[in-house]
Amino acid sequence: MSEPGESTDRVITPVPRITMQAFCESAEVAAVIEAASRDRRMQKAHSRVQMGGATAAVEAFRNAPTPNVIVVEIGAGRPNPLSALDSLAEVCDAGTKVVVVGHVNDILLYREFIRRGVSDYLIAPIDPVATIAAISDLFTDPSAEPLGRTIAVVGAKGGVGTSTLAHNIAWSVARDFGTATVIADLDIAFGTAGLNFNQDPPQGVAEAVFAPERVDANFVDRLLSKCTDNLSLLAAPATLDRPTDFAEGTFDGVIDVLRGSVPCIVLDMPHAWSAWCRRLLIGADEIVVVAAPDLASLRNARNLFELLRSARPHDRAPRLLLNGVGMPKRPEIAVAEFAKALDAPVAAAVPFDPALFGTAANNGQMLAEVQPGSKVTEILSELAGGLTGRPEARRGRVNPLQPLLDRLTRRKA
């Protein structure tokens, strides 16, 4: 029995391709279900909301097949809610799942609903996220591993260090929090993940994209290149052999496989705007927008924030990461002013440090490998913790040889 307003930070599994019809008695419940049906996690479901409650549902399906899910509201004033449900059961096809939205918090009534085959009982007032979670749970194996979290890192403009920061955030998630992580370099033509990790894998994301019919867990696992014990890379070929104007759902299969196999996936997004880029951004569990403290970044970041807030009303707002703050002799927009203009806090401000970033890039190393314990490393580790819901990094004795060991592991992989 789901309580009103119930919500958590857990990753909600996207609802599969189902049909769902809701029959409401109140405008308030109808509005919430309408809002839920427009959520990114319900994009594969075909939903319809109408009024009339259980009576309308019985009439609708008296001579018609029932959908995968029926949501029916039973108001508090109904004298015999069980009889309404019994009438609905007479017209329901086998396999149809029924979710009741009720206005009475009564454990005995709840037990009677469950005994009659109701899949879930939501107590009004309901909210969109709890409703989505209830629908998702109908099709989720409770014994399955939790779904992996996707973190999309996107630049407000080119040249702001998006890929470098995406790779270092992923590296921090894997090292500082002991979480198995995959970096998916989605810039097929110009991706730099292979360079940043000093690797040249023969296969990568392109094989999955250009052969979607082959995508399954075993195939994707063969495409991964191991960087450290907890970090793997799905590299981009960085070649111009083929154009990258993919269809909107091109990456759905490989992302679904990754989410089912690893706890964290960091999407290194290209600086481009296409249907598939938009889909991946909107569908991510967390979004990091990387910007420089300049006017072009501010304008583009504002556009991104407005779009994502509108398209993801039930999700956490994107996190703003300012990079290269404090460059000598360069006029900059102050961090506080940048945040005020976006009406969003700055999740992290990375100071300008050309020596650290340049050395790491030229050597194919992560920032913490070049300068362990640096301010930049601390900032990115804290951000990685926030993105994964684990604000405290693992504490323990630091091995001064760990960066070297990581590099040796990477070369052997």
mmCIF file of C-alpha atoms in Angstrom, residues 7-320:
data_model
loop_
_atom_site.group_PDB
_atom_site.id
_atom_site.type_symbol
_atom_site.label_atom_id
_atom_site.label_comp_id
_atom_site.label_asym_id
_atom_site.label_seq_id
_atom_site.Cartn_x
_atom_site.Cartn_y
_atom_site.Cartn_z
ATOM 1 C CA SER A 7 8.964 9.188 -2.993
ATOM 2 C CA THR A 8 12.583 8.121 -2.784
ATOM 3 C CA ASP A 9 15.847 8.742 -4.571
ATOM 4 C CA ARG A 10 15.879 5.193 -5.919
ATOM 5 C CA VAL A 11 16.111 4.734 -9.651
ATOM 6 C CA ILE A 12 12.670 3.937 -11.056
ATOM 7 C CA THR A 13 12.756 1.380 -13.847
ATOM 8 C CA PRO A 14 11.225 2.823 -17.032
ATOM 9 C CA VAL A 15 7.807 1.368 -17.762
ATOM 10 C CA PRO A 16 7.872 -1.047 -20.727
ATOM 11 C CA ARG A 17 5.667 -0.859 -23.817
ATOM 12 C CA ILE A 18 2.245 -1.348 -22.250
ATOM 13 C CA THR A 19 -1.267 0.016 -22.601
ATOM 14 C CA MET A 20 -2.801 1.712 -19.584
ATOM 15 C CA GLN A 21 -6.203 3.262 -19.027
ATOM 16 C CA ALA A 22 -7.222 5.235 -15.955
ATOM 17 C CA PHE A 23 -10.780 5.876 -14.826
ATOM 18 C CA CYS A 24 -10.967 8.697 -12.315
ATOM 19 C CA GLU A 25 -13.692 10.205 -10.148
ATOM 20 C CA SER A 26 -11.906 13.437 -9.256
ATOM 21 C CA ALA A 27 -10.163 16.035 -11.389
ATOM 22 C CA GLU A 28 -7.223 16.071 -8.964
ATOM 23 C CA VAL A 29 -6.409 12.378 -9.426
ATOM 24 C CA ALA A 30 -6.932 12.645 -13.191
ATOM 25 C CA ALA A 31 -4.465 15.538 -13.380
ATOM 26 C CA VAL A 32 -1.806 13.611 -11.467
ATOM 27 C CA ILE A 33 -2.119 10.544 -13.687
ATOM 28 C CA GLU A 34 -1.976 12.751 -16.795
ATOM 29 C CA ALA A 35 1.231 14.304 -15.456
ATOM 30 C CA ALA A 36 2.682 10.883 -14.690
ATOM 31 C CA SER A 37 1.876 9.618 -18.196
ATOM 32 C CA ARG A 38 3.987 12.441 -19.680
ATOM 33 C CA ASP A 39 7.042 11.597 -17.566
ATOM 34 C CA ARG A 40 10.219 10.360 -19.277
ATOM 35 C CA ARG A 41 9.905 6.976 -17.541
ATOM 36 C CA MET A 42 6.465 6.449 -19.101
ATOM 37 C CA GLN A 43 7.444 7.362 -22.671
ATOM 38 C CA LYS A 44 7.047 3.791 -23.971
ATOM 39 C CA ALA A 45 3.608 3.316 -22.416
ATOM 40 C CA HIS A 46 0.407 4.200 -24.259
ATOM 41 C CA SER A 47 -1.827 5.850 -21.652
ATOM 42 C CA ARG A 48 -5.348 7.225 -21.611
ATOM 43 C CA VAL A 49 -7.114 9.019 -18.754
ATOM 44 C CA GLN A 50 -10.869 9.471 -18.519
ATOM 45 C CA MET A 51 -13.526 10.161 -15.918
ATOM 46 C CA GLY A 52 -16.250 7.934 -14.511
ATOM 47 C CA GLY A 53 -14.445 5.671 -12.049
ATOM 48 C CA ALA A 54 -15.189 1.956 -11.770
ATOM 49 C CA THR A 55 -18.615 2.289 -13.426
ATOM 50 C CA ALA A 56 -17.090 3.781 -16.582
ATOM 51 C CA ALA A 57 -14.391 1.103 -16.588
ATOM 52 C CA VAL A 58 -16.941 -1.708 -16.482
ATOM 53 C CA GLU A 59 -18.908 -0.182 -19.357
ATOM 54 C CA ALA A 60 -15.753 0.451 -21.417
ATOM 55 C CA PHE A 61 -14.617 -3.160 -21.259
ATOM 56 C CA ARG A 62 -17.904 -4.996 -21.284
ATOM 57 C CA ASN A 63 -17.402 -5.775 -24.975
ATOM 58 C CA ALA A 64 -13.771 -4.785 -25.469
ATOM 59 C CA PRO A 65 -10.396 -6.245 -24.471
ATOM 60 C CA THR A 66 -8.779 -4.760 -21.390
ATOM 61 C CA PRO A 67 -5.351 -3.058 -21.454
ATOM 62 C CA ASN A 68 -2.256 -4.223 -19.596
ATOM 63 C CA VAL A 69 -3.043 -1.901 -16.678
ATOM 64 C CA ILE A 70 -6.289 -0.390 -15.411
ATOM 65 C CA VAL A 71 -6.074 2.384 -12.837
ATOM 66 C CA VAL A 72 -9.409 3.029 -11.167
ATOM 67 C CA GLU A 73 -10.272 5.629 -8.555
ATOM 68 C CA ILE A 74 -12.789 4.642 -5.892
ATOM 69 C CA GLY A 75 -14.016 7.668 -3.942
ATOM 70 C CA ALA A 76 -14.531 7.807 -0.200
ATOM 71 C CA GLY A 77 -18.270 8.336 -0.629
ATOM 72 C CA ARG A 78 -18.849 5.058 -2.458
ATOM 73 C CA PRO A 79 -20.987 2.869 -0.156
ATOM 74 C CA ASN A 80 -19.532 -0.477 -1.230
ATOM 75 C CA PRO A 81 -16.133 -0.177 -2.920
ATOM 76 C CA LEU A 82 -15.676 -3.965 -3.049
ATOM 77 C CA SER A 83 -18.796 -4.461 -5.168
ATOM 78 C CA ALA A 84 -17.475 -1.938 -7.708
ATOM 79 C CA LEU A 85 -14.242 -3.882 -7.900
ATOM 80 C CA ASP A 86 -16.084 -7.197 -8.258
ATOM 81 C CA SER A 87 -18.005 -5.787 -11.226
ATOM 82 C CA LEU A 88 -14.739 -4.730 -12.854
ATOM 83 C CA ALA A 89 -13.218 -8.177 -12.271
ATOM 84 C CA GLU A 90 -16.031 -9.739 -14.308
ATOM 85 C CA VAL A 91 -14.936 -7.898 -17.470
ATOM 86 C CA CYS A 92 -11.155 -7.982 -16.991
ATOM 87 C CA ASP A 93 -9.064 -10.221 -19.204
ATOM 88 C CA ALA A 94 -6.560 -12.580 -17.620
ATOM 89 C CA GLY A 95 -3.233 -10.839 -17.142
ATOM 90 C CA THR A 96 -4.632 -7.328 -16.753
ATOM 91 C CA LYS A 97 -3.233 -5.623 -13.678
ATOM 92 C CA VAL A 98 -5.496 -3.349 -11.633
ATOM 93 C CA VAL A 99 -4.313 -0.437 -9.498
ATOM 94 C CA VAL A 100 -6.870 1.174 -7.195
ATOM 95 C CA VAL A 101 -6.612 4.796 -6.078
ATOM 96 C CA GLY A 102 -8.606 5.093 -2.868
ATOM 97 C CA HIS A 103 -9.362 7.773 -0.317
ATOM 98 C CA VAL A 104 -9.554 5.522 2.764
ATOM 99 C CA ASN A 105 -6.435 4.471 4.671
ATOM 100 C CA ASP A 106 -7.852 1.172 5.917
ATOM 101 C CA ILE A 107 -5.650 -1.907 6.200
ATOM 102 C CA LEU A 108 -8.665 -4.255 6.213
ATOM 103 C CA LEU A 109 -9.960 -2.732 2.978
ATOM 104 C CA TYR A 110 -6.487 -2.967 1.496
ATOM 105 C CA ARG A 111 -6.313 -6.676 2.345
ATOM 106 C CA GLU A 112 -9.689 -7.271 0.703
ATOM 107 C CA PHE A 113 -8.504 -5.490 -2.442
ATOM 108 C CA ILE A 114 -5.355 -7.615 -2.576
ATOM 109 C CA ARG A 115 -7.360 -10.797 -1.950
ATOM 110 C CA ARG A 116 -9.467 -9.900 -4.984
ATOM 111 C CA GLY A 117 -6.359 -9.611 -7.163
ATOM 112 C CA VAL A 118 -5.636 -5.866 -7.041
ATOM 113 C CA SER A 119 -1.959 -5.271 -7.826
ATOM 114 C CA ASP A 120 -1.548 -2.091 -5.759
ATOM 115 C CA TYR A 121 -3.562 0.357 -3.690
ATOM 116 C CA LEU A 122 -2.563 4.020 -3.772
ATOM 117 C CA ILE A 123 -3.953 6.390 -1.168
ATOM 118 C CA ALA A 124 -5.042 9.810 -2.414
ATOM 119 C CA PRO A 125 -3.757 12.439 -2.631
ATOM 120 C CA ILE A 126 -1.263 10.802 -4.975
ATOM 121 C CA ASP A 127 1.755 12.356 -6.673
ATOM 122 C CA PRO A 128 3.229 11.637 -10.123
ATOM 123 C CA VAL A 129 6.487 10.037 -8.956
ATOM 124 C CA ALA A 130 4.773 7.588 -6.587
ATOM 125 C CA THR A 131 2.290 6.747 -9.337
ATOM 126 C CA ILE A 132 5.075 6.066 -11.847
ATOM 127 C CA ALA A 133 6.904 3.920 -9.291
ATOM 128 C CA ALA A 134 3.736 1.892 -8.641
ATOM 129 C CA ILE A 135 3.213 1.235 -12.367
ATOM 130 C CA SER A 136 6.901 0.415 -12.845
ATOM 131 C CA ASP A 137 6.891 -2.045 -9.938
ATOM 132 C CA LEU A 138 4.139 -4.047 -11.641
ATOM 133 C CA PHE A 139 6.641 -5.055 -14.319
ATOM 134 C CA THR A 140 9.861 -5.212 -12.270
ATOM 135 C CA ASP A 141 11.248 -8.466 -10.934
ATOM 136 C CA PRO A 142 11.711 -7.885 -7.178
ATOM 137 C CA SER A 143 14.638 -10.321 -7.135
ATOM 138 C CA ALA A 144 16.504 -8.465 -9.886
ATOM 139 C CA GLU A 145 19.446 -6.213 -9.149
ATOM 140 C CA PRO A 146 18.594 -2.498 -8.849
ATOM 141 C CA LEU A 147 18.721 -0.606 -12.112
ATOM 142 C CA GLY A 148 21.942 1.284 -12.832
ATOM 143 C CA ARG A 149 22.002 5.078 -12.562
ATOM 144 C CA THR A 150 22.768 7.084 -15.707
ATOM 145 C CA ILE A 151 24.653 10.372 -15.387
ATOM 146 C CA ALA A 152 24.726 12.502 -18.536
ATOM 147 C CA VAL A 153 27.502 15.100 -18.738
ATOM 148 C CA VAL A 154 26.917 17.740 -21.401
ATOM 149 C CA GLY A 155 28.726 20.957 -22.298
ATOM 150 C CA ALA A 156 26.998 24.313 -22.587
ATOM 151 C CA LYS A 157 29.402 24.971 -25.456
ATOM 152 C CA GLY A 158 32.427 23.322 -27.039
ATOM 153 C CA GLY A 159 35.832 23.546 -25.425
ATOM 154 C CA VAL A 160 34.727 23.796 -21.785
ATOM 155 C CA GLY A 161 36.308 20.482 -20.738
ATOM 156 C CA THR A 162 33.139 18.403 -20.696
ATOM 157 C CA SER A 163 34.773 15.098 -21.637
ATOM 158 C CA THR A 164 37.702 15.546 -19.262
ATOM 159 C CA LEU A 165 35.377 16.238 -16.360
ATOM 160 C CA ALA A 166 32.991 13.408 -17.325
ATOM 161 C CA HIS A 167 35.864 10.923 -17.331
ATOM 162 C CA ASN A 168 37.236 12.159 -14.023
ATOM 163 C CA ILE A 169 33.804 12.078 -12.379
ATOM 164 C CA ALA A 170 33.394 8.466 -13.508
ATOM 165 C CA TRP A 171 36.877 7.611 -12.287
ATOM 166 C CA SER A 172 36.044 9.146 -8.901
ATOM 167 C CA VAL A 173 32.773 7.210 -8.647
ATOM 168 C CA ALA A 174 34.682 3.994 -9.313
ATOM 169 C CA ARG A 175 37.670 4.681 -7.078
ATOM 170 C CA ASP A 176 36.359 6.808 -4.222
ATOM 171 C CA PHE A 177 33.032 5.026 -3.815
ATOM 172 C CA GLY A 178 33.911 1.521 -4.990
ATOM 173 C CA THR A 179 31.070 1.509 -7.531
ATOM 174 C CA ALA A 180 31.321 -0.441 -10.768
ATOM 175 C CA THR A 181 31.081 2.221 -13.479
ATOM 176 C CA VAL A 182 31.051 2.413 -17.270
ATOM 177 C CA ILE A 183 31.965 5.494 -19.289
ATOM 178 C CA ALA A 184 30.056 5.596 -22.563
ATOM 179 C CA ASP A 185 31.804 7.944 -24.988
ATOM 180 C CA LEU A 186 28.956 8.973 -27.290
ATOM 181 C CA ASP A 187 30.956 11.350 -29.474
ATOM 182 C CA ILE A 188 31.384 8.769 -32.235
ATOM 183 C CA ALA A 189 33.442 11.003 -34.529
ATOM 184 C CA PHE A 190 35.614 12.957 -32.088
ATOM 185 C CA GLY A 191 35.501 11.135 -28.751
ATOM 186 C CA THR A 192 38.560 11.433 -26.480
ATOM 187 C CA ALA A 193 37.919 8.814 -23.792
ATOM 188 C CA GLY A 194 40.436 6.440 -25.359
ATOM 189 C CA LEU A 195 43.107 9.140 -25.294
ATOM 190 C CA ASN A 196 42.304 10.226 -21.740
ATOM 191 C CA PHE A 197 42.668 6.659 -20.481
ATOM 192 C CA ASN A 198 45.655 5.877 -22.696
ATOM 193 C CA GLN A 199 43.776 3.078 -24.456
ATOM 194 C CA ASP A 200 43.090 2.106 -28.034
ATOM 195 C CA PRO A 201 40.373 -0.568 -27.837
ATOM 196 C CA PRO A 202 39.583 -2.281 -31.149
ATOM 197 C CA GLN A 203 35.830 -2.152 -30.488
ATOM 198 C CA GLY A 204 33.447 0.196 -28.757
ATOM 199 C CA VAL A 205 30.133 1.967 -28.913
ATOM 200 C CA ALA A 206 30.093 2.162 -32.719
ATOM 201 C CA GLU A 207 29.761 -1.628 -33.034
ATOM 202 C CA ALA A 208 26.623 -1.506 -30.888
ATOM 203 C CA VAL A 209 25.165 1.493 -32.699
ATOM 204 C CA PHE A 210 25.675 0.174 -36.226
ATOM 205 C CA ALA A 211 24.513 -3.354 -35.375
ATOM 206 C CA PRO A 212 21.568 -2.858 -32.982
ATOM 207 C CA GLU A 213 20.179 -6.325 -33.727
ATOM 208 C CA ARG A 214 23.242 -7.855 -32.012
ATOM 209 C CA VAL A 215 22.954 -5.849 -28.792
ATOM 210 C CA ASP A 216 22.603 -8.009 -25.694
ATOM 211 C CA ALA A 217 24.473 -8.309 -22.391
ATOM 212 C CA ASN A 218 27.202 -10.605 -23.751
ATOM 213 C CA PHE A 219 27.786 -8.490 -26.861
ATOM 214 C CA VAL A 220 28.065 -5.237 -24.906
ATOM 215 C CA ASP A 221 30.369 -6.855 -22.347
ATOM 216 C CA ARG A 222 32.785 -7.781 -25.164
ATOM 217 C CA LEU A 223 32.870 -4.143 -26.282
ATOM 218 C CA LEU A 224 33.952 -2.830 -22.875
ATOM 219 C CA SER A 225 37.591 -2.003 -22.219
ATOM 220 C CA LYS A 226 38.758 -2.341 -18.612
ATOM 221 C CA CYS A 227 40.432 0.732 -17.125
ATOM 222 C CA THR A 228 40.584 -0.201 -13.422
ATOM 223 C CA ASP A 229 38.963 -2.840 -11.234
ATOM 224 C CA ASN A 230 35.711 -0.859 -11.064
ATOM 225 C CA LEU A 231 35.874 1.229 -14.232
ATOM 226 C CA SER A 232 35.239 0.181 -17.824
ATOM 227 C CA LEU A 233 35.133 2.150 -21.040
ATOM 228 C CA LEU A 234 32.768 1.975 -23.989
ATOM 229 C CA ALA A 235 35.000 3.905 -26.352
ATOM 230 C CA ALA A 236 34.201 5.900 -29.467
ATOM 231 C CA PRO A 237 36.139 5.092 -32.653
ATOM 232 C CA ALA A 238 36.944 8.779 -33.324
ATOM 233 C CA THR A 239 36.793 8.261 -37.063
ATOM 234 C CA LEU A 240 34.871 10.004 -39.813
ATOM 235 C CA ASP A 241 33.951 6.886 -41.787
ATOM 236 C CA ARG A 242 30.214 7.315 -41.268
ATOM 237 C CA PRO A 243 27.859 10.147 -40.339
ATOM 238 C CA THR A 244 26.330 10.219 -36.876
ATOM 239 C CA ASP A 245 22.827 11.457 -37.646
ATOM 240 C CA PHE A 246 21.262 8.489 -35.867
ATOM 241 C CA ALA A 247 17.578 7.827 -35.278
ATOM 242 C CA GLU A 248 16.120 9.018 -31.991
ATOM 243 C CA GLY A 249 16.115 5.637 -30.242
ATOM 244 C CA THR A 250 19.441 4.354 -31.604
ATOM 245 C CA PHE A 251 21.159 4.148 -28.228
ATOM 246 C CA ASP A 252 18.196 2.773 -26.258
ATOM 247 C CA GLY A 253 19.272 -0.851 -26.504
ATOM 248 C CA VAL A 254 22.854 -0.417 -25.352
ATOM 249 C CA ILE A 255 21.863 1.937 -22.512
ATOM 250 C CA ASP A 256 19.213 -0.540 -21.324
ATOM 251 C CA VAL A 257 21.797 -3.329 -21.285
ATOM 252 C CA LEU A 258 24.289 -1.216 -19.353
ATOM 253 C CA ARG A 259 21.673 -0.167 -16.808
ATOM 254 C CA GLY A 260 20.872 -3.803 -16.195
ATOM 255 C CA SER A 261 24.496 -4.787 -15.605
ATOM 256 C CA VAL A 262 26.361 -1.983 -13.796
ATOM 257 C CA PRO A 263 25.357 0.409 -10.987
ATOM 258 C CA CYS A 264 26.599 3.591 -12.680
ATOM 259 C CA ILE A 265 26.863 4.705 -16.307
ATOM 260 C CA VAL A 266 28.407 8.075 -17.167
ATOM 261 C CA LEU A 267 27.330 9.344 -20.585
ATOM 262 C CA ASP A 268 29.959 11.586 -22.169
ATOM 263 C CA MET A 269 27.627 13.570 -24.434
ATOM 264 C CA PRO A 270 28.888 15.213 -27.629
ATOM 265 C CA HIS A 271 28.454 18.940 -28.129
ATOM 266 C CA ALA A 272 25.673 18.525 -30.665
ATOM 267 C CA TRP A 273 21.910 18.780 -30.767
ATOM 268 C CA SER A 274 19.915 15.983 -32.350
ATOM 269 C CA ALA A 275 16.885 13.861 -31.560
ATOM 270 C CA TRP A 276 19.003 11.112 -29.999
ATOM 271 C CA CYS A 277 21.054 13.555 -27.899
ATOM 272 C CA ARG A 278 17.865 15.147 -26.585
ATOM 273 C CA ARG A 279 16.368 11.741 -25.803
ATOM 274 C CA LEU A 280 19.430 10.575 -23.858
ATOM 275 C CA LEU A 281 19.603 13.809 -21.869
ATOM 276 C CA ILE A 282 15.946 13.788 -20.927
ATOM 277 C CA GLY A 283 16.102 10.100 -20.065
ATOM 278 C CA ALA A 284 19.140 10.327 -17.753
ATOM 279 C CA ASP A 285 18.773 9.977 -13.997
ATOM 280 C CA GLU A 286 21.216 12.832 -13.353
ATOM 281 C CA ILE A 287 22.474 15.602 -15.620
ATOM 282 C CA VAL A 288 25.612 17.707 -15.268
ATOM 283 C CA VAL A 289 25.866 20.830 -17.421
ATOM 284 C CA VAL A 290 29.488 21.971 -17.818
ATOM 285 C CA ALA A 291 30.048 25.643 -18.554
ATOM 286 C CA ALA A 292 32.798 28.245 -18.606
ATOM 287 C CA PRO A 293 32.198 31.519 -16.749
ATOM 288 C CA ASP A 294 31.440 33.461 -19.936
ATOM 289 C CA LEU A 295 28.430 34.877 -21.749
ATOM 290 C CA ALA A 296 28.076 32.182 -24.428
ATOM 291 C CA SER A 297 28.078 29.467 -21.789
ATOM 292 C CA LEU A 298 25.526 31.383 -19.742
ATOM 293 C CA ARG A 299 23.142 31.759 -22.671
ATOM 294 C CA ASN A 300 23.429 28.113 -23.713
ATOM 295 C CA ALA A 301 23.215 26.816 -20.152
ATOM 296 C CA ARG A 302 20.048 28.837 -19.603
ATOM 297 C CA ASN A 303 18.506 27.278 -22.712
ATOM 298 C CA LEU A 304 19.461 23.791 -21.536
ATOM 299 C CA PHE A 305 18.107 24.367 -18.040
ATOM 300 C CA GLU A 306 14.805 25.704 -19.361
ATOM 301 C CA LEU A 307 14.354 22.756 -21.708
ATOM 302 C CA LEU A 308 15.285 20.135 -19.124
ATOM 303 C CA ARG A 309 13.154 21.648 -16.372
ATOM 304 C CA SER A 310 10.178 21.623 -18.720
ATOM 305 C CA ALA A 311 10.796 18.094 -20.008
ATOM 306 C CA ARG A 312 11.659 16.612 -16.583
ATOM 307 C CA PRO A 313 9.225 18.202 -14.102
ATOM 308 C CA HIS A 314 9.470 15.300 -11.644
ATOM 309 C CA ASP A 315 13.270 15.003 -11.647
ATOM 310 C CA ARG A 316 16.058 16.783 -9.879
ATOM 311 C CA ALA A 317 17.226 19.868 -11.751
ATOM 312 C CA PRO A 318 20.485 19.597 -13.731
ATOM 313 C CA ARG A 319 23.671 20.313 -11.794
ATOM 314 C CA LEU A 320 25.808 23.190 -12.968
#
